[in-house]
Coordinates of C-alpha atoms and ligand atoms in Angstrom, one line a residue:
M1 CA -22.2 -20.3 -22.7
T2 CA -20.4 -17.0 -22.0
M3 CA -19.4 -16.0 -18.5
D4 CA -19.5 -12.3 -17.6
S5 CA -16.7 -11.9 -15.1
S6 CA -17.4 -8.2 -14.5
F7 CA -19.9 -8.4 -11.7
V8 CA -19.4 -4.9 -10.4
Q9 CA -21.8 -2.4 -12.0
F10 CA -20.3 1.0 -12.4
T11 CA -21.9 4.3 -12.9
R12 CA -20.7 7.9 -12.7
E13 CA -22.8 10.9 -12.0
T14 CA -21.9 14.6 -11.9
L15 CA -23.6 16.7 -9.4
P16 CA -23.6 20.5 -9.9
L17 CA -22.9 22.8 -6.8
H18 CA -23.0 26.4 -7.9
Q19 CA -21.8 28.8 -10.6
T20 CA -19.1 31.4 -10.2
A21 CA -19.5 35.0 -11.4
S22 CA -18.0 34.2 -14.8
G23 CA -20.4 31.3 -15.2
C24 CA -18.1 28.4 -14.4
T25 CA -19.8 25.5 -12.5
Y26 CA -18.4 23.8 -9.5
E27 CA -19.4 20.2 -9.6
I28 CA -18.7 16.9 -7.9
D29 CA -18.1 13.5 -9.6
V30 CA -19.7 10.5 -7.8
Y31 CA -18.5 7.0 -8.8
R32 CA -20.7 4.1 -7.8
Y33 CA -19.8 0.4 -7.7
N34 CA -22.5 -2.1 -7.0
H35 CA -21.8 -5.8 -6.5
P36 CA -24.7 -8.3 -6.5
N37 CA -23.2 -10.0 -3.4
A38 CA -22.6 -6.9 -1.4
S39 CA -23.9 -6.8 2.1
Q40 CA -22.8 -3.3 2.9
T41 CA -22.2 0.1 1.2
V42 CA -19.0 2.2 1.9
Y43 CA -18.6 5.8 1.2
L44 CA -15.1 6.9 0.3
Q45 CA -14.3 10.6 0.3
G46 CA -11.1 12.6 -0.4
G47 CA -10.2 16.2 -0.4
L48 CA -12.8 17.6 1.9
H49 CA -10.2 20.2 2.9
G50 CA -8.8 21.7 -0.2
I51 CA -5.3 21.8 1.3
E52 CA -5.3 18.1 2.2
L53 CA -4.4 16.4 -1.2
G54 CA -3.2 13.0 -0.1
G55 CA -6.7 11.4 0.1
V56 CA -7.6 12.4 -3.5
P57 CA -5.0 9.9 -5.2
V58 CA -5.7 7.2 -2.5
V59 CA -9.4 7.2 -3.5
Y60 CA -8.6 7.3 -7.2
E61 CA -6.1 4.4 -6.9
F62 CA -8.5 2.3 -4.7
M63 CA -11.3 2.7 -7.3
E64 CA -9.1 0.8 -9.7
E65 CA -8.7 -2.0 -7.2
I66 CA -12.5 -2.2 -6.6
E67 CA -12.9 -3.0 -10.3
R68 CA -9.8 -5.2 -10.7
L69 CA -10.5 -7.3 -7.6
Q70 CA -14.3 -7.2 -8.0
L71 CA -14.8 -6.4 -4.4
A72 CA -18.1 -7.6 -3.1
T73 CA -19.0 -4.4 -1.4
N74 CA -21.0 -1.4 -2.8
F75 CA -19.0 1.7 -3.0
I76 CA -19.8 5.4 -3.4
A77 CA -16.5 7.1 -4.2
V78 CA -16.0 10.9 -4.2
P79 CA -12.3 11.5 -4.6
Q80 CA -12.6 15.3 -5.1
S81 CA -15.4 16.2 -2.6
N82 CA -14.5 20.0 -2.4
P83 CA -13.7 21.6 -5.7
M84 CA -13.9 25.1 -4.1
G85 CA -11.4 24.1 -1.5
L86 CA -9.1 22.4 -4.1
D87 CA -9.1 25.5 -6.3
S88 CA -8.1 27.7 -3.3
Q89 CA -4.5 28.8 -3.4
I90 CA -2.6 32.0 -2.7
M91 CA 0.8 32.5 -4.3
G92 CA 1.2 28.9 -5.0
L93 CA 0.2 27.6 -1.6
Q94 CA -3.0 25.6 -1.0
T95 CA -5.3 27.4 1.5
G96 CA -8.6 25.5 1.2
Y97 CA -9.6 25.1 4.8
N98 CA -12.6 27.4 4.4
N99 CA -14.3 29.4 1.8
L100 CA -12.0 32.4 1.4
H101 CA -13.6 33.4 -1.9
T102 CA -17.1 34.2 -1.0
N103 CA -17.6 33.9 2.7
P104 CA -15.0 36.0 4.5
Q105 CA -17.3 36.9 7.4
N106 CA -17.6 33.5 8.8
C107 CA -14.8 31.5 7.3
W108 CA -16.4 28.3 8.3
N109 CA -14.0 25.3 8.4
W110 CA -15.2 23.0 5.7
N111 CA -15.0 20.2 8.2
R112 CA -17.1 21.7 10.9
I113 CA -20.3 22.6 9.3
G114 CA -22.5 19.5 9.4
Y115 CA -25.2 21.7 11.1
L116 CA -25.5 23.8 7.9
R117 CA -27.0 20.9 6.0
H118 CA -30.4 22.5 5.6
E119 CA -29.1 26.1 5.0
A120 CA -29.5 27.5 1.4
S121 CA -25.9 28.9 1.4
Q122 CA -23.1 27.6 -0.8
E123 CA -21.6 25.8 2.1
G124 CA -24.9 24.4 3.2
H125 CA -25.8 23.2 -0.3
W126 CA -22.4 21.6 -0.6
I127 CA -22.5 19.7 2.7
H128 CA -26.1 18.7 2.1
T129 CA -24.9 17.2 -1.3
L130 CA -22.2 15.1 0.4
L131 CA -24.3 14.0 3.4
N132 CA -27.2 12.9 1.0
L133 CA -24.6 10.6 -0.7
V134 CA -23.8 9.1 2.7
E135 CA -27.5 8.4 3.5
T136 CA -27.4 5.2 1.5
A137 CA -24.1 4.0 3.0
D138 CA -23.3 2.1 6.1
I139 CA -19.7 3.3 6.6
S140 CA -18.0 6.5 5.6
L141 CA -14.2 6.7 5.2
D142 CA -13.1 10.3 5.0
F143 CA -9.4 10.9 4.0
H144 CA -7.6 14.0 5.4
T145 CA -4.1 15.1 6.2
A146 CA -2.8 17.4 8.9
G147 CA -0.1 20.1 9.4
F148 CA 3.2 20.3 7.6
E149 CA 4.5 17.3 9.3
A150 CA 2.3 14.6 10.8
V151 CA 2.3 11.0 12.0
P152 CA -0.6 9.1 10.3
H153 CA -3.5 8.7 12.7
V154 CA -7.3 8.1 12.6
Y155 CA -10.3 9.5 14.4
C156 CA -13.4 7.6 15.4
H157 CA -16.0 7.2 18.1
T158 CA -14.7 5.0 20.9
E159 CA -17.4 2.5 20.1
Q160 CA -16.2 2.1 16.5
V161 CA -12.5 1.5 17.2
E162 CA -12.8 -2.2 16.1
H163 CA -13.0 -0.9 12.5
V164 CA -9.6 0.7 12.6
S165 CA -7.6 -1.1 15.2
R166 CA -5.8 -3.5 12.8
L167 CA -5.3 -1.3 9.7
G168 CA -1.6 -0.6 10.5
I169 CA -2.3 3.1 11.1
P170 CA -0.1 3.8 14.2
H171 CA -2.4 6.1 16.3
I172 CA -6.1 5.9 16.9
L173 CA -7.8 8.9 18.5
G174 CA -11.1 8.0 20.0
W175 CA -13.7 10.6 20.8
N176 CA -17.1 10.4 22.7
T177 CA -18.8 13.8 22.1
P178 CA -19.5 14.4 18.4
S179 CA -18.5 17.7 16.8
H180 CA -20.1 19.1 13.6
S181 CA -17.3 17.5 11.5
F182 CA -18.2 15.4 8.5
S183 CA -17.5 12.0 10.2
D184 CA -19.1 13.0 13.5
T185 CA -22.2 14.1 11.6
V186 CA -22.1 10.7 9.8
Y187 CA -21.9 9.0 13.2
Q188 CA -24.9 10.9 14.4
M189 CA -26.8 9.7 11.3
G190 CA -26.3 6.2 12.8
K191 CA -23.4 5.1 10.7
V192 CA -19.7 4.3 11.1
G193 CA -17.8 7.5 10.4
I194 CA -14.0 7.5 10.3
T195 CA -11.5 10.2 9.6
F196 CA -8.1 9.2 8.4
E197 CA -5.2 11.6 8.7
L198 CA -2.8 10.2 6.2
G199 CA 0.2 12.5 6.8
C200 CA 1.2 16.0 6.1
S201 CA -0.9 18.5 4.1
R202 CA -0.2 20.2 0.7
R203 CA 2.3 17.6 -0.4
V204 CA 1.5 14.2 -2.0
T205 CA 4.1 11.4 -2.0
G206 CA 4.0 7.9 -3.4
A207 CA 4.7 6.5 0.1
M208 CA 1.7 8.4 1.5
I209 CA -0.6 6.9 -1.3
E210 CA 0.7 3.4 -0.7
D211 CA 0.2 3.7 3.0
G212 CA -3.4 4.9 2.5
L213 CA -4.1 2.1 0.1
N214 CA -2.7 -0.4 2.6
Y215 CA -5.1 0.8 5.3
L216 CA -7.9 0.4 2.8
R217 CA -6.6 -3.0 1.7
R218 CA -6.7 -4.2 5.4
F219 CA -10.1 -2.6 6.0
F220 CA -11.5 -4.7 3.1
H221 CA -9.5 -7.9 4.0
I222 CA -7.3 -7.7 0.8
L223 CA -4.3 -7.7 3.1
P224 CA -4.1 -9.6 6.5
P225 CA -4.6 -7.5 9.6
A226 CA -1.8 -5.6 11.2
S227 CA -1.1 -5.9 14.9
E228 CA -3.5 -4.2 17.2
A229 CA -3.0 -0.4 17.6
T230 CA -3.9 1.3 21.0
M231 CA -6.4 4.0 21.2
S232 CA -5.9 7.4 22.8
L233 CA -8.7 9.5 24.1
V234 CA -9.0 12.9 22.3
S235 CA -10.5 14.5 25.3
Q236 CA -7.6 13.5 27.6
Q237 CA -4.5 12.6 25.6
L238 CA -4.4 15.0 22.6
K239 CA -2.9 18.3 23.7
K240 CA -2.2 21.5 21.7
W241 CA 0.9 23.5 22.2
Y242 CA 0.7 27.2 21.7
A243 CA 3.5 29.6 21.1
P244 CA 4.7 30.9 24.5
L245 CA 6.2 33.9 22.8
S246 CA 6.4 35.3 19.3
G247 CA 9.3 35.3 16.8
V248 CA 10.9 33.0 14.2
L249 CA 10.8 29.3 15.1
S250 CA 13.4 26.6 14.4
W251 CA 12.3 23.1 15.5
H252 CA 14.7 20.5 17.0
K253 CA 12.3 17.5 17.1
Q254 CA 10.6 15.6 14.3
V255 CA 7.0 14.3 14.4
G256 CA 6.9 10.8 15.8
E257 CA 9.5 11.4 18.4
T258 CA 8.7 10.9 22.0
V259 CA 9.8 14.0 24.0
Q260 CA 10.0 14.6 27.7
A261 CA 8.5 17.5 29.6
G262 CA 11.2 20.1 30.0
E263 CA 13.2 18.8 27.0
R264 CA 14.4 21.4 24.4
L265 CA 11.8 21.5 21.6
A266 CA 12.7 24.5 19.5
T267 CA 14.5 27.8 19.4
M268 CA 12.6 31.1 19.0
Y269 CA 14.5 34.0 17.5
T270 CA 13.0 37.2 19.0
R271 CA 13.8 40.9 19.1
K272 CA 15.1 40.3 22.6
G273 CA 17.5 37.5 21.6
K274 CA 17.3 33.7 21.1
K275 CA 15.0 31.8 23.4
E276 CA 15.0 28.0 24.0
L277 CA 11.4 26.6 24.1
T278 CA 10.9 23.4 26.1
S279 CA 8.1 20.8 25.9
P280 CA 5.3 21.2 28.4
Y281 CA 4.4 17.6 27.8
T282 CA 5.8 14.1 27.9
G283 CA 4.4 12.4 24.8
I284 CA 4.7 11.9 21.1
L285 CA 5.0 14.9 18.8
L286 CA 2.0 14.1 16.5
I287 CA 1.5 17.2 14.3
K288 CA 3.5 20.3 13.5
Y289 CA 1.8 23.2 12.0
P290 CA 3.3 25.2 9.1
I291 CA 3.8 28.5 10.9
H292 CA 7.5 29.3 11.5
A293 CA 6.9 33.0 12.5
P294 CA 4.2 32.6 15.1
H295 CA 2.4 35.3 17.0
E296 CA 2.1 34.7 20.7
R297 CA -0.4 31.9 21.5
Q298 CA -0.6 30.6 18.0
E299 CA -1.0 26.9 17.8
L300 CA 2.3 25.2 16.8
A301 CA 1.8 21.5 17.4
K302 CA -0.2 18.7 18.8
F303 CA 1.1 16.1 21.3
L304 CA -0.2 12.7 22.1
L305 CA 0.2 11.8 25.7
P306 CA 0.5 8.3 27.1
S307 CA -2.5 7.0 28.9
S308 CA -2.7 7.8 32.5
M309 CA -4.5 4.4 33.2
Ligands
ZN401 ZN1 -8.9 17.9 7.1

């Protein structure tokens, strides 16, 4: 008698999106893993924003673990979910937050267009394609990154925090009012929709990939749970910091540091001399944005404030 140890059934499908003027086709590869004992289906997505590269290798690496460990879950994996975004760079810098090539009028953020699902545009057809894949899943895990420096964090509905509280990701940002983001749209489809922010954008490091894999390993009980993380409310505790004046910016704080209101945060070099910028908040510096020559009122960073409870 022969035993077939390979229980996971694997298929790959390539979905066409649209052709460019020169006749090249943008397409999406979908990898499906079906296990006979699976009780749920999980959708794994990387690269929704073309600038946010870290999730792409995390999903590719985890696909190997699905097969090697014969995980008893059904998976739909889309490691490169946005080929238009991935191919967007200007002078060697990734720029794929929106469709700069063909849609300059609207410049929709790729992660804010769930409502375009039934529109015949390029963006509508693309988001329709991805959301159709999620239709057959119970849970969607969408891997992003943020800024040019960022502490890893995760967004989810406050009712779904249990899914991410013990993954080892340091900050959980809970929301109650869904936006038109991918995960929020998935939530409104009656599913679990989680957005991971693995670290900084544009770069990929081995440490970021390993951290992302460890979050997934804890999610699927391959690793024991981490200690419980606390949740912060997006509506009350996540605060944007805008440039109080324009110039050339030099930071004095790193992400992950706790800063006090009034503490020196950065120096701005302006035509009227050097100005010291102080923090308007007491909290953790969560994300820094790449701009170092901000216009007045341009977003520079996000802070996570302690709970007022
Ligand atoms: Zn993103």
